[in-house]
Coordinates of N, CA and C in Angstrom, one line a residue:
M1 N 34.7 -172.7 -156.2 CA 35.1 -171.5 -155.6 C 33.8 -170.7 -155.7
P2 N 33.3 -169.8 -154.5 CA 32.3 -169.1 -154.5 C 32.3 -168.0 -155.3
I3 N 31.1 -167.4 -155.4 CA 31.1 -166.0 -156.3 C 31.7 -165.3 -155.4
E4 N 32.5 -164.3 -156.5 CA 33.7 -163.2 -155.8 C 33.0 -161.7 -156.0
E5 N 32.9 -161.0 -155.1 CA 32.7 -159.7 -155.2 C 34.0 -158.6 -155.4
I6 N 34.1 -157.8 -156.2 CA 35.1 -157.0 -156.4 C 34.7 -155.5 -156.5
N7 N 35.3 -154.7 -156.1 CA 35.1 -153.2 -156.3 C 35.8 -152.9 -157.7
F8 N 35.0 -152.4 -158.9 CA 35.4 -152.2 -159.8 C 35.4 -150.9 -160.2
D9 N 36.6 -150.3 -160.1 CA 36.7 -148.8 -160.6 C 37.2 -148.6 -161.9
Y10 N 36.6 -147.6 -162.7 CA 37.1 -147.4 -163.9 C 37.0 -145.8 -164.1
V11 N 37.5 -145.5 -165.3 CA 37.6 -144.0 -165.6 C 37.0 -143.7 -166.9
D12 N 36.3 -142.5 -167.1 CA 35.7 -142.0 -168.3 C 36.1 -140.4 -168.4
E13 N 37.4 -140.3 -169.0 CA 38.2 -139.1 -169.2 C 38.6 -138.6 -167.5
S14 N 38.0 -137.7 -167.2 CA 38.4 -137.4 -166.0 C 37.5 -137.6 -164.4
T15 N 36.5 -138.6 -164.8 CA 35.5 -138.9 -163.9 C 35.7 -140.5 -163.4
N16 N 35.8 -140.4 -162.0 CA 36.2 -141.7 -161.7 C 34.9 -142.4 -161.4
C17 N 34.7 -143.9 -161.8 CA 33.4 -144.3 -161.5 C 33.4 -145.6 -160.8
K18 N 32.7 -145.9 -160.0 CA 32.9 -146.9 -158.9 C 31.5 -148.2 -159.1
G19 N 32.2 -149.0 -159.6 CA 31.2 -150.3 -160.1 C 31.5 -151.4 -159.1
V20 N 30.7 -152.2 -159.0 CA 30.8 -153.7 -158.4 C 30.7 -154.7 -159.3
L21 N 31.4 -155.6 -159.1 CA 31.8 -156.8 -159.9 C 31.5 -158.2 -159.3
F22 N 30.8 -158.9 -159.8 CA 30.6 -160.3 -159.2 C 31.0 -161.3 -160.4
L23 N 32.0 -162.1 -160.0 CA 32.6 -163.3 -160.7 C 31.7 -164.5 -160.4
P24 N 31.3 -165.2 -161.3 CA 30.7 -166.7 -161.1 C 31.5 -167.8 -160.6
E25 N 31.2 -168.8 -160.1 CA 31.9 -169.8 -159.7 C 32.9 -170.5 -160.7
S26 N 32.6 -170.4 -162.1 CA 33.6 -171.1 -163.0 C 34.7 -170.0 -163.3
S27 N 35.9 -170.5 -163.3 CA 37.1 -170.1 -163.4 C 37.4 -169.7 -164.9
S28 N 36.5 -170.1 -165.6 CA 36.9 -170.0 -167.2 C 36.2 -168.4 -167.6
R29 N 36.9 -168.1 -168.8 CA 36.4 -166.6 -169.3 C 34.9 -166.9 -169.5
C30 N 34.2 -165.8 -169.1 CA 32.6 -165.8 -169.1 C 32.1 -164.7 -169.8
P31 N 30.7 -164.8 -170.4 CA 30.1 -163.3 -170.6 C 29.9 -162.6 -169.3
A32 N 30.0 -161.2 -169.9 CA 29.7 -160.2 -168.7 C 28.3 -159.6 -169.0
V33 N 27.6 -159.2 -168.2 CA 26.5 -158.5 -168.3 C 26.4 -157.2 -167.3
L34 N 26.4 -156.2 -167.9 CA 26.4 -154.9 -167.1 C 25.0 -154.4 -166.8
V35 N 24.8 -153.9 -165.6 CA 23.7 -153.4 -165.0 C 23.6 -151.8 -164.7
A36 N 22.7 -151.2 -165.8 CA 22.8 -149.9 -165.7 C 21.7 -149.4 -164.5
H37 N 22.1 -148.4 -163.7 CA 21.1 -148.1 -162.6 C 20.0 -147.1 -163.0
T38 N 19.0 -146.9 -161.8 CA 17.9 -146.1 -162.2 C 18.5 -144.6 -161.9
W39 N 17.5 -143.5 -161.9 CA 17.8 -142.3 -161.7 C 18.8 -141.8 -160.4
K40 N 18.6 -142.8 -159.5 CA 18.9 -142.5 -158.2 C 20.6 -142.6 -158.2
G41 N 21.0 -143.5 -158.8 CA 22.7 -144.0 -158.9 C 23.0 -145.3 -158.7
I42 N 23.9 -145.7 -158.5 CA 24.2 -147.0 -158.1 C 23.6 -147.4 -156.8
S43 N 23.0 -148.5 -156.6 CA 22.6 -148.7 -155.2 C 22.4 -150.5 -154.9
D44 N 22.1 -150.7 -153.8 CA 21.6 -152.3 -153.6 C 21.1 -152.9 -154.4
F45 N 20.1 -152.1 -155.0 CA 19.2 -152.9 -155.9 C 20.0 -153.2 -157.2
E46 N 20.7 -152.4 -158.0 CA 21.6 -152.8 -159.0 C 22.7 -153.9 -158.6
I47 N 23.2 -153.6 -157.5 CA 24.4 -154.4 -156.8 C 23.6 -156.1 -156.8
N48 N 22.7 -156.0 -156.2 CA 21.8 -157.4 -156.0 C 21.6 -158.0 -157.4
K49 N 21.1 -157.1 -158.4 CA 20.8 -157.7 -159.7 C 22.2 -158.3 -160.5
A50 N 23.3 -157.6 -160.3 CA 24.6 -158.2 -160.7 C 25.1 -159.4 -160.2
K51 N 24.7 -159.4 -158.8 CA 25.0 -160.9 -158.1 C 24.1 -162.0 -158.6
E52 N 22.9 -161.7 -158.8 CA 21.9 -162.6 -159.5 C 22.5 -163.1 -160.8
L53 N 23.1 -162.2 -161.4 CA 23.5 -162.9 -162.8 C 24.8 -163.4 -162.5
A54 N 25.4 -163.2 -161.6 CA 26.8 -164.3 -161.6 C 26.2 -165.6 -161.0
K55 N 24.9 -165.7 -160.2 CA 24.5 -167.0 -160.1 C 24.0 -167.7 -161.3
L56 N 23.8 -167.0 -162.4 CA 23.4 -167.6 -163.7 C 24.6 -167.9 -164.4
G57 N 26.0 -167.9 -164.1 CA 26.9 -167.9 -164.7 C 27.8 -167.0 -165.4
Y58 N 27.2 -165.7 -165.3 CA 27.7 -164.4 -166.1 C 28.6 -163.7 -165.1
A59 N 29.4 -162.9 -165.6 CA 30.0 -161.9 -164.6 C 29.0 -160.7 -164.8
G60 N 28.6 -160.2 -163.3 CA 27.5 -159.2 -163.5 C 28.2 -158.0 -162.8
L61 N 28.3 -156.9 -163.5 CA 28.9 -155.5 -163.2 C 28.0 -154.5 -163.1
A62 N 27.7 -154.1 -161.8 CA 26.8 -152.9 -161.6 C 27.7 -151.5 -162.0
I63 N 27.2 -150.8 -162.8 CA 28.1 -149.8 -163.3 C 27.7 -148.5 -162.5
D64 N 28.5 -147.4 -162.8 CA 28.4 -146.0 -162.1 C 28.4 -145.0 -163.4
I65 N 27.0 -144.5 -163.6 CA 27.0 -143.6 -164.8 C 27.4 -142.4 -164.3
F66 N 27.0 -141.9 -163.0 CA 27.3 -140.4 -162.5 C 28.3 -140.3 -162.2
G67 N 29.3 -141.2 -161.6 CA 30.5 -141.0 -161.3 C 30.5 -140.9 -159.6
N68 N 31.6 -141.7 -158.9 CA 32.1 -141.2 -157.8 C 30.9 -141.9 -156.7
G69 N 30.4 -142.8 -157.3 CA 29.1 -143.6 -156.6 C 28.0 -142.6 -156.0
V70 N 27.8 -141.6 -156.6 CA 26.7 -140.4 -156.3 C 25.6 -140.8 -156.3
N71 N 24.7 -140.5 -155.3 CA 23.3 -141.0 -155.1 C 22.4 -140.0 -155.0
G72 N 21.3 -139.7 -155.7 CA 20.2 -138.8 -155.4 C 19.5 -139.2 -154.3
Q73 N 19.2 -138.1 -153.4 CA 18.2 -138.2 -152.2 C 16.8 -137.9 -152.2
N74 N 16.5 -137.2 -153.4 CA 15.3 -136.9 -153.6 C 14.7 -136.6 -155.2
I75 N 13.6 -136.6 -155.4 CA 13.0 -136.4 -156.8 C 14.0 -135.4 -157.7
E76 N 14.1 -134.2 -157.0 CA 15.0 -133.1 -157.5 C 16.1 -133.3 -157.8
E77 N 16.9 -133.8 -156.8 CA 18.2 -134.4 -157.1 C 18.3 -135.4 -158.2
N78 N 17.5 -136.2 -158.3 CA 17.5 -137.4 -159.4 C 17.2 -136.8 -160.8
Q79 N 16.5 -135.9 -160.9 CA 16.2 -135.4 -161.9 C 17.5 -134.5 -162.5
A80 N 18.2 -133.8 -161.5 CA 19.4 -133.1 -161.8 C 20.7 -134.0 -162.2
L81 N 20.4 -135.1 -161.8 CA 21.5 -136.2 -162.0 C 21.4 -136.6 -163.4
I82 N 20.4 -136.9 -163.6 CA 20.2 -137.6 -165.1 C 20.1 -136.5 -166.3
K83 N 19.8 -135.3 -166.0 CA 19.8 -134.4 -167.0 C 21.0 -134.3 -168.2
P84 N 22.0 -134.1 -167.6 CA 23.1 -134.0 -168.4 C 23.3 -134.9 -169.4
F85 N 22.7 -136.3 -169.0 CA 23.1 -137.5 -169.8 C 21.7 -137.5 -170.8
V86 N 20.6 -137.4 -170.3 CA 19.4 -137.2 -171.1 C 19.3 -136.2 -172.2
D87 N 19.9 -135.0 -171.8 CA 20.1 -133.9 -172.9 C 21.5 -134.2 -173.7
N88 N 22.3 -135.0 -173.4 CA 23.5 -135.1 -174.3 C 23.9 -136.7 -174.3
R89 N 23.3 -137.0 -175.3 CA 23.2 -138.6 -175.6 C 24.8 -138.9 -175.8
K90 N 25.4 -138.1 -176.6 CA 26.8 -138.6 -176.7 C 27.6 -138.7 -175.3
K91 N 27.5 -137.8 -174.5 CA 28.2 -138.2 -173.3 C 27.6 -139.4 -172.7
F92 N 26.4 -139.5 -172.6 CA 25.7 -140.5 -172.1 C 26.2 -141.9 -172.8
R93 N 26.4 -142.0 -173.9 CA 27.0 -143.2 -174.6 C 28.4 -143.4 -174.1
T94 N 29.3 -142.5 -174.4 CA 30.5 -142.4 -174.0 C 31.0 -143.0 -172.3
R95 N 29.8 -142.5 -171.6 CA 30.1 -142.9 -170.1 C 29.6 -144.4 -170.0
V96 N 28.9 -144.7 -170.7 CA 28.6 -146.3 -170.4 C 29.6 -147.1 -171.1
A97 N 30.1 -146.6 -172.6 CA 31.2 -147.3 -173.1 C 32.3 -147.5 -172.4
S98 N 32.4 -146.6 -171.6 CA 33.9 -146.6 -170.7 C 33.9 -147.9 -169.7
A99 N 32.6 -148.3 -169.1 CA 32.5 -149.3 -168.5 C 32.6 -150.8 -169.3
I100 N 32.0 -150.5 -170.6 CA 32.0 -151.8 -171.4 C 33.8 -152.2 -171.8
S101 N 34.3 -151.0 -172.1 CA 35.7 -151.2 -172.2 C 36.6 -151.6 -171.4
A102 N 36.3 -151.2 -170.0 CA 36.9 -151.5 -168.8 C 36.8 -153.1 -168.4
I103 N 35.7 -153.6 -168.8 CA 35.3 -155.0 -168.3 C 35.9 -156.0 -169.4
K104 N 35.9 -155.4 -170.6 CA 36.4 -156.3 -171.6 C 37.7 -156.6 -171.3
S105 N 38.8 -155.8 -170.7 CA 40.1 -156.0 -170.5 C 40.3 -157.0 -169.5
H106 N 39.2 -157.3 -168.4 CA 39.3 -158.1 -167.3 C 39.7 -159.6 -167.7
P107 N 40.8 -160.2 -167.4 CA 41.1 -161.5 -167.5 C 40.1 -162.7 -167.4
S108 N 39.0 -162.4 -166.5 CA 37.9 -163.6 -166.5 C 36.8 -163.5 -167.6
I109 N 37.0 -162.3 -168.3 CA 35.9 -162.0 -169.3 C 36.2 -162.4 -170.7
D110 N 35.0 -163.0 -171.1 CA 35.1 -163.1 -172.7 C 34.6 -162.0 -173.3
G111 N 35.7 -161.0 -173.9 CA 35.0 -159.8 -174.3 C 34.3 -159.8 -175.8
G112 N 34.0 -161.2 -176.0 CA 33.2 -161.1 -177.2 C 31.7 -161.5 -176.9
K113 N 31.5 -161.5 -175.8 CA 30.0 -161.6 -175.2 C 29.8 -160.7 -174.0
I114 N 29.5 -159.7 -174.4 CA 29.1 -158.5 -173.5 C 27.8 -158.2 -173.7
G115 N 26.8 -158.3 -172.6 CA 25.5 -157.7 -172.6 C 25.1 -156.6 -171.6
L116 N 23.9 -156.2 -171.6 CA 23.7 -154.9 -170.7 C 22.4 -155.1 -170.4
I117 N 21.8 -154.6 -169.3 CA 20.6 -154.5 -168.7 C 20.5 -153.3 -167.9
G118 N 19.3 -152.7 -168.0 CA 19.1 -151.2 -167.3 C 17.8 -151.3 -166.8
Y119 N 17.7 -150.5 -165.9 CA 16.5 -150.1 -165.3 C 15.8 -148.5 -165.2
C120 N 14.7 -148.4 -165.8 CA 14.4 -146.7 -165.8 C 15.3 -146.0 -166.8
F121 N 16.0 -145.0 -165.9 CA 17.2 -144.4 -166.7 C 18.1 -145.1 -167.2
G122 N 18.5 -146.3 -166.6 CA 19.6 -147.4 -166.9 C 19.0 -148.1 -168.2
G123 N 17.7 -148.2 -168.4 CA 17.2 -148.9 -169.6 C 17.4 -147.7 -170.8
M124 N 17.4 -146.7 -170.7 CA 17.5 -145.9 -171.8 C 19.0 -145.9 -172.0
A125 N 19.9 -145.9 -170.9 CA 21.5 -146.3 -171.0 C 21.8 -147.4 -172.0
V126 N 21.3 -148.4 -171.9 CA 21.6 -149.5 -172.6 C 21.0 -149.4 -174.0
L127 N 19.9 -148.7 -174.2 CA 19.5 -148.6 -175.5 C 20.3 -147.5 -176.1
E128 N 20.9 -146.6 -175.6 CA 21.9 -145.6 -176.3 C 23.2 -146.5 -176.7
I129 N 23.5 -147.5 -176.1 CA 24.6 -148.3 -176.5 C 24.2 -148.8 -177.8
A130 N 23.2 -149.6 -177.7 CA 22.6 -149.9 -179.1 C 22.5 -149.2 -180.2
R131 N 22.0 -147.9 -179.8 CA 22.0 -147.0 -181.0 C 23.0 -146.4 -181.5
S132 N 23.9 -146.6 -180.5 CA 25.5 -145.9 -181.1 C 26.2 -146.8 -181.8
G133 N 25.6 -148.2 -182.0 CA 26.2 -149.0 -182.9 C 27.2 -150.0 -182.4
L134 N 27.5 -149.6 -181.3 CA 28.6 -150.5 -180.5 C 28.2 -152.0 -180.6
D135 N 29.3 -152.8 -180.8 CA 29.1 -154.1 -181.2 C 28.9 -155.0 -179.8
V136 N 27.9 -155.0 -179.2 CA 27.7 -156.1 -177.9 C 26.5 -156.6 -178.2
S137 N 26.5 -157.8 -177.6 CA 25.7 -159.2 -177.9 C 24.2 -158.8 -177.7
G138 N 24.1 -158.1 -176.5 CA 22.5 -157.8 -176.4 C 22.2 -157.0 -175.2
V139 N 21.1 -156.3 -175.3 CA 20.9 -155.3 -174.3 C 19.3 -155.5 -173.9
V140 N 18.7 -155.1 -172.8 CA 17.7 -155.4 -172.1 C 17.3 -154.1 -171.2
S141 N 16.3 -153.7 -171.7 CA 15.6 -152.4 -170.8 C 14.5 -152.9 -170.2
F142 N 14.4 -152.8 -168.8 CA 13.4 -153.0 -167.7 C 13.1 -151.5 -167.4
H143 N 11.5 -151.5 -168.0 CA 10.8 -150.1 -167.7 C 11.7 -148.9 -167.8
G144 N 12.3 -149.0 -169.2 CA 13.3 -148.1 -169.6 C 12.4 -146.9 -170.2
L145 N 13.2 -145.5 -170.3 CA 12.9 -144.5 -170.9 C 13.3 -144.7 -172.3
L146 N 12.3 -144.5 -173.3 CA 12.4 -145.1 -174.9 C 12.7 -143.9 -175.8
N147 N 12.6 -142.5 -175.2 CA 12.6 -141.4 -176.0 C 13.7 -141.3 -176.9
R148 N 13.4 -141.3 -178.2 CA 14.7 -141.2 -179.0 C 15.4 -139.6 -178.7
S149 N 16.5 -139.4 -179.4 CA 17.3 -138.0 -179.2 C 17.8 -137.7 -180.6
E150 N 18.3 -136.2 -180.5 CA 18.8 -135.8 -181.9 C 19.9 -136.5 -182.2
E151 N 21.0 -137.4 -181.4 CA 22.0 -138.0 -181.8 C 21.9 -138.9 -182.9
S152 N 22.8 -139.2 -183.6 CA 22.6 -140.1 -184.6 C 22.4 -141.5 -184.2
I153 N 21.6 -142.3 -185.1 CA 21.5 -143.8 -184.9 C 22.1 -144.4 -185.8
N154 N 23.3 -145.1 -185.4 CA 24.2 -145.9 -186.2 C 23.7 -147.3 -186.4
K155 N 24.4 -148.1 -187.2 CA 23.7 -149.5 -187.6 C 23.7 -150.2 -186.3
I156 N 22.5 -150.6 -186.0 CA 22.6 -151.4 -184.4 C 22.9 -152.9 -184.8
H157 N 24.1 -153.3 -184.1 CA 24.4 -154.6 -184.1 C 23.8 -155.7 -183.2
S158 N 23.6 -154.8 -182.0 CA 23.2 -155.8 -180.9 C 21.6 -156.2 -180.8
K159 N 21.3 -157.3 -180.3 CA 20.1 -157.7 -180.1 C 19.4 -156.8 -179.1
I160 N 17.9 -156.5 -179.1 CA 17.4 -155.7 -178.3 C 16.3 -156.2 -177.8
L161 N 15.8 -156.3 -176.2 CA 14.7 -156.6 -175.7 C 14.2 -155.5 -174.7
V162 N 12.9 -155.1 -175.0 CA 12.3 -154.3 -174.1 C 11.5 -154.7 -173.2
L163 N 11.4 -154.5 -172.1 CA 10.4 -155.0 -171.1 C 9.6 -153.7 -170.3
H164 N 8.3 -153.7 -170.7 CA 7.6 -152.3 -170.5 C 6.5 -152.6 -169.7
G165 N 6.0 -151.8 -169.0 CA 4.7 -151.8 -168.1 C 3.8 -150.9 -168.9
D166 N 2.6 -151.6 -169.2 CA 1.8 -151.0 -170.2 C 1.0 -149.7 -169.8
K167 N 1.3 -149.6 -168.2 CA 0.6 -148.5 -167.8 C 1.7 -147.4 -166.9
D168 N 2.9 -147.8 -167.7 CA 3.9 -146.7 -167.3 C 3.4 -145.3 -167.8
P169 N 3.3 -144.5 -167.0 CA 2.9 -142.9 -167.2 C 4.2 -142.2 -168.0
M170 N 5.0 -142.6 -167.6 CA 6.7 -142.0 -167.9 C 6.9 -142.3 -169.4
V171 N 6.2 -143.4 -169.9 CA 6.5 -143.9 -171.3 C 5.0 -144.3 -172.1
P172 N 4.2 -143.3 -172.2 CA 3.1 -143.3 -172.9 C 2.9 -144.1 -174.3
R173 N 2.0 -144.6 -174.9 CA 1.9 -145.3 -176.0 C 2.1 -144.6 -177.0
D174 N 2.2 -143.3 -177.2 CA 2.7 -142.6 -178.4 C 4.5 -142.5 -178.4
I175 N 5.0 -142.6 -177.5 CA 6.3 -142.8 -177.2 C 6.7 -144.2 -177.5
V176 N 5.9 -145.3 -177.2 CA 6.0 -146.7 -177.4 C 5.9 -146.8 -179.0
Q177 N 5.0 -146.2 -179.8 CA 4.8 -146.2 -181.0 C 6.0 -145.6 -181.9
D178 N 6.4 -144.5 -181.4 CA 7.7 -143.7 -182.0 C 9.0 -144.7 -181.6
F179 N 9.1 -145.4 -180.6 CA 10.0 -146.6 -180.6 C 9.9 -147.6 -181.4
Y180 N 8.8 -148.1 -181.6 CA 8.6 -148.9 -182.8 C 9.0 -148.5 -184.2
D181 N 8.7 -147.5 -184.4 CA 9.0 -146.7 -185.7 C 10.6 -146.6 -185.8
E182 N 11.2 -146.2 -184.8 CA 12.6 -146.0 -184.6 C 13.3 -147.4 -185.0
M183 N 13.0 -148.4 -184.3 CA 13.5 -149.7 -184.6 C 13.3 -150.2 -185.8
D184 N 12.0 -150.1 -186.5 CA 11.9 -150.4 -187.9 C 12.9 -149.7 -188.9
E185 N 13.0 -148.5 -188.6 CA 13.8 -147.6 -189.6 C 15.3 -147.9 -189.1
S186 N 15.6 -148.6 -188.1 CA 17.0 -149.2 -187.9 C 17.1 -150.5 -188.4
D187 N 16.3 -151.2 -188.9 CA 16.4 -152.2 -189.3 C 17.1 -153.2 -187.9
A188 N 16.6 -153.0 -186.7 CA 17.1 -153.8 -185.7 C 16.4 -155.2 -185.4
N189 N 17.2 -155.9 -184.5 CA 16.8 -157.1 -184.3 C 16.2 -157.1 -182.9
W190 N 14.9 -156.6 -182.8 CA 14.3 -156.2 -181.2 C 12.8 -157.0 -181.1
E191 N 12.8 -157.0 -179.7 CA 11.6 -157.7 -179.3 C 11.2 -156.7 -178.1
F192 N 9.7 -156.4 -178.1 CA 9.0 -155.7 -177.0 C 8.1 -156.4 -176.2
I193 N 8.3 -156.6 -175.1 CA 7.1 -157.2 -174.5 C 6.5 -156.0 -173.5
S194 N 4.9 -156.0 -173.5 CA 4.4 -155.0 -172.6 C 3.5 -155.9 -171.7
Y195 N 3.7 -155.5 -170.2 CA 2.9 -156.1 -169.3 C 1.7 -155.4 -168.8
G196 N 0.5 -156.0 -168.9 CA -0.6 -155.3 -168.6 C -0.9 -155.0 -167.1
N197 N -1.2 -153.9 -166.9 CA -1.6 -153.3 -165.6 C -0.3 -153.2 -164.6
A198 N 1.0 -153.1 -165.3 CA 2.4 -152.7 -164.8 C 2.4 -151.4 -165.0
M199 N 3.0 -150.7 -163.9 CA 3.4 -149.3 -164.1 C 5.0 -149.1 -164.2
H200 N 5.3 -148.1 -164.1 CA 7.0 -147.8 -163.9 C 7.6 -148.3 -162.7
A201 N 9.0 -148.9 -162.8 CA 9.6 -149.5 -161.7 C 9.0 -150.8 -161.2
F202 N 8.4 -151.6 -162.1 CA 7.5 -152.8 -161.7 C 8.3 -153.9 -161.2
T203 N 9.7 -153.5 -161.4 CA 10.8 -154.8 -160.6 C 10.9 -154.4 -159.4
N204 N 10.8 -153.1 -158.7 CA 11.5 -152.6 -157.6 C 10.5 -152.9 -156.3
P205 N 10.6 -153.7 -155.4 CA 9.8 -154.2 -154.3 C 9.5 -152.9 -153.6
E206 N 10.3 -151.8 -153.5 CA 10.0 -150.6 -152.7 C 9.2 -149.6 -153.6
A207 N 8.9 -149.8 -154.7 CA 8.2 -148.7 -155.6 C 6.7 -149.0 -155.2
N208 N 6.1 -147.9 -154.5 CA 4.7 -148.1 -154.2 C 4.0 -146.6 -154.1
D209 N 4.1 -146.0 -155.3 CA 3.7 -144.7 -155.4 C 2.9 -144.5 -156.7
P210 N 1.7 -145.1 -156.7 CA 0.7 -145.1 -157.9 C 0.6 -143.6 -158.5
S211 N 0.3 -142.8 -157.6 CA 0.2 -141.5 -157.8 C 1.2 -140.7 -158.8
F212 N 2.4 -141.2 -158.5 CA 3.7 -140.9 -159.4 C 3.8 -141.7 -160.6
G213 N 3.1 -143.0 -160.3 CA 3.5 -143.9 -161.6 C 4.3 -145.1 -161.3
T214 N 4.8 -145.3 -160.1 CA 5.5 -146.4 -159.6 C 4.9 -147.2 -158.9
Q215 N 5.1 -148.7 -159.3 CA 4.5 -149.5 -158.3 C 5.0 -151.0 -158.8
F216 N 5.7 -151.8 -157.6 CA 5.9 -153.0 -157.9 C 4.9 -154.0 -158.5
N217 N 5.2 -154.9 -159.1 CA 4.3 -155.8 -159.8 C 5.0 -157.2 -159.7
E218 N 4.6 -158.3 -158.8 CA 5.4 -159.3 -158.8 C 5.2 -160.1 -159.8
T219 N 4.3 -160.2 -160.8 CA 4.1 -160.9 -162.0 C 5.0 -160.7 -162.9
A220 N 5.0 -159.2 -163.2 CA 5.6 -158.5 -164.3 C 7.3 -158.7 -164.1
N221 N 7.5 -158.6 -162.5 CA 8.9 -158.8 -162.2 C 9.4 -160.0 -162.6
Q222 N 8.7 -161.1 -162.1 CA 9.0 -162.7 -162.5 C 9.2 -162.9 -163.9
R223 N 8.2 -162.5 -164.7 CA 8.0 -162.7 -166.2 C 9.2 -162.0 -166.8
S224 N 9.6 -160.8 -166.5 CA 10.5 -160.0 -167.3 C 12.0 -160.5 -166.9
W225 N 12.2 -161.1 -165.6 CA 13.5 -161.6 -165.4 C 13.7 -163.1 -166.0
N226 N 12.7 -163.8 -166.1 CA 12.7 -165.1 -167.1 C 12.8 -164.7 -168.5
S227 N 12.2 -163.8 -168.9 CA 12.5 -163.2 -170.6 C 13.8 -162.9 -170.9
M228 N 14.6 -162.3 -169.7 CA 16.0 -161.9 -169.9 C 16.8 -163.1 -169.7
K229 N 16.7 -164.0 -169.1 CA 17.3 -165.2 -168.9 C 17.2 -165.9 -170.3
L230 N 16.1 -165.9 -171.0 CA 16.2 -166.8 -172.1 C 16.8 -166.0 -173.4
F231 N 16.7 -164.6 -173.1 CA 17.3 -163.9 -174.3 C 18.8 -163.9 -174.1
F232 N 19.4 -164.1 -173.0 CA 21.0 -164.2 -172.9 C 21.3 -165.6 -173.2
E233 N 20.6 -166.5 -173.1 CA 20.8 -167.9 -173.3 C 21.1 -167.8 -174.9
E234 N 20.0 -167.2 -175.6 CA 20.3 -166.9 -176.9 C 21.6 -166.2 -177.5
V235 N 21.6 -164.9 -177.1 CA 22.7 -164.0 -177.7 C 23.8 -164.5 -177.2
F236 N 24.1 -165.2 -176.4 CA 25.7 -165.7 -176.0 C 25.7 -167.2 -176.4

């Protein structure tokens, strides 16, 4: 049977979230990897990543953090969309956890094998799940925001892989060092890979604004995806 695409709606309290799920060819219960979106909202970029994950044999679920499939149309709208979550990490964790709970109940999913990947703002999303202490297999941040918050850090159960552009102006080296310290304090199982000459959004072919700090980097894009594949082969 071919890869199956399904509109996957779920709810966080009163917010309707509109995800897109891809199931791999195998009919047996499989691991699931959730894809958390950038500050623009769920888009073809994340949906295509979810489909690529299905080609690897995982169920790929592009999740909708903002709710109702909302997309920002410019920098100001994007900043306004992420602010409630960056400022309130408890709300952030709850919203992403609602997608995890929903996918675990799907009959094709092995609920004991759940992973997450995220891009930019989505990278922060998956790290917040790790920080919350939720027992998922592993999380991967692609050029994610690393800033810690006032919210408590519980015992980190999930393995963590951070894939970072060394020239990312949105995550300077003092923030990187603070993240190192945070992970050490948490006694987490973590790995951090920094790609030389790579800026923010290095996985996005449409990123081409070095003055803003975003630029596609083919080498970092390929290496980071390969690192993610090895990571999930291990954690699953």
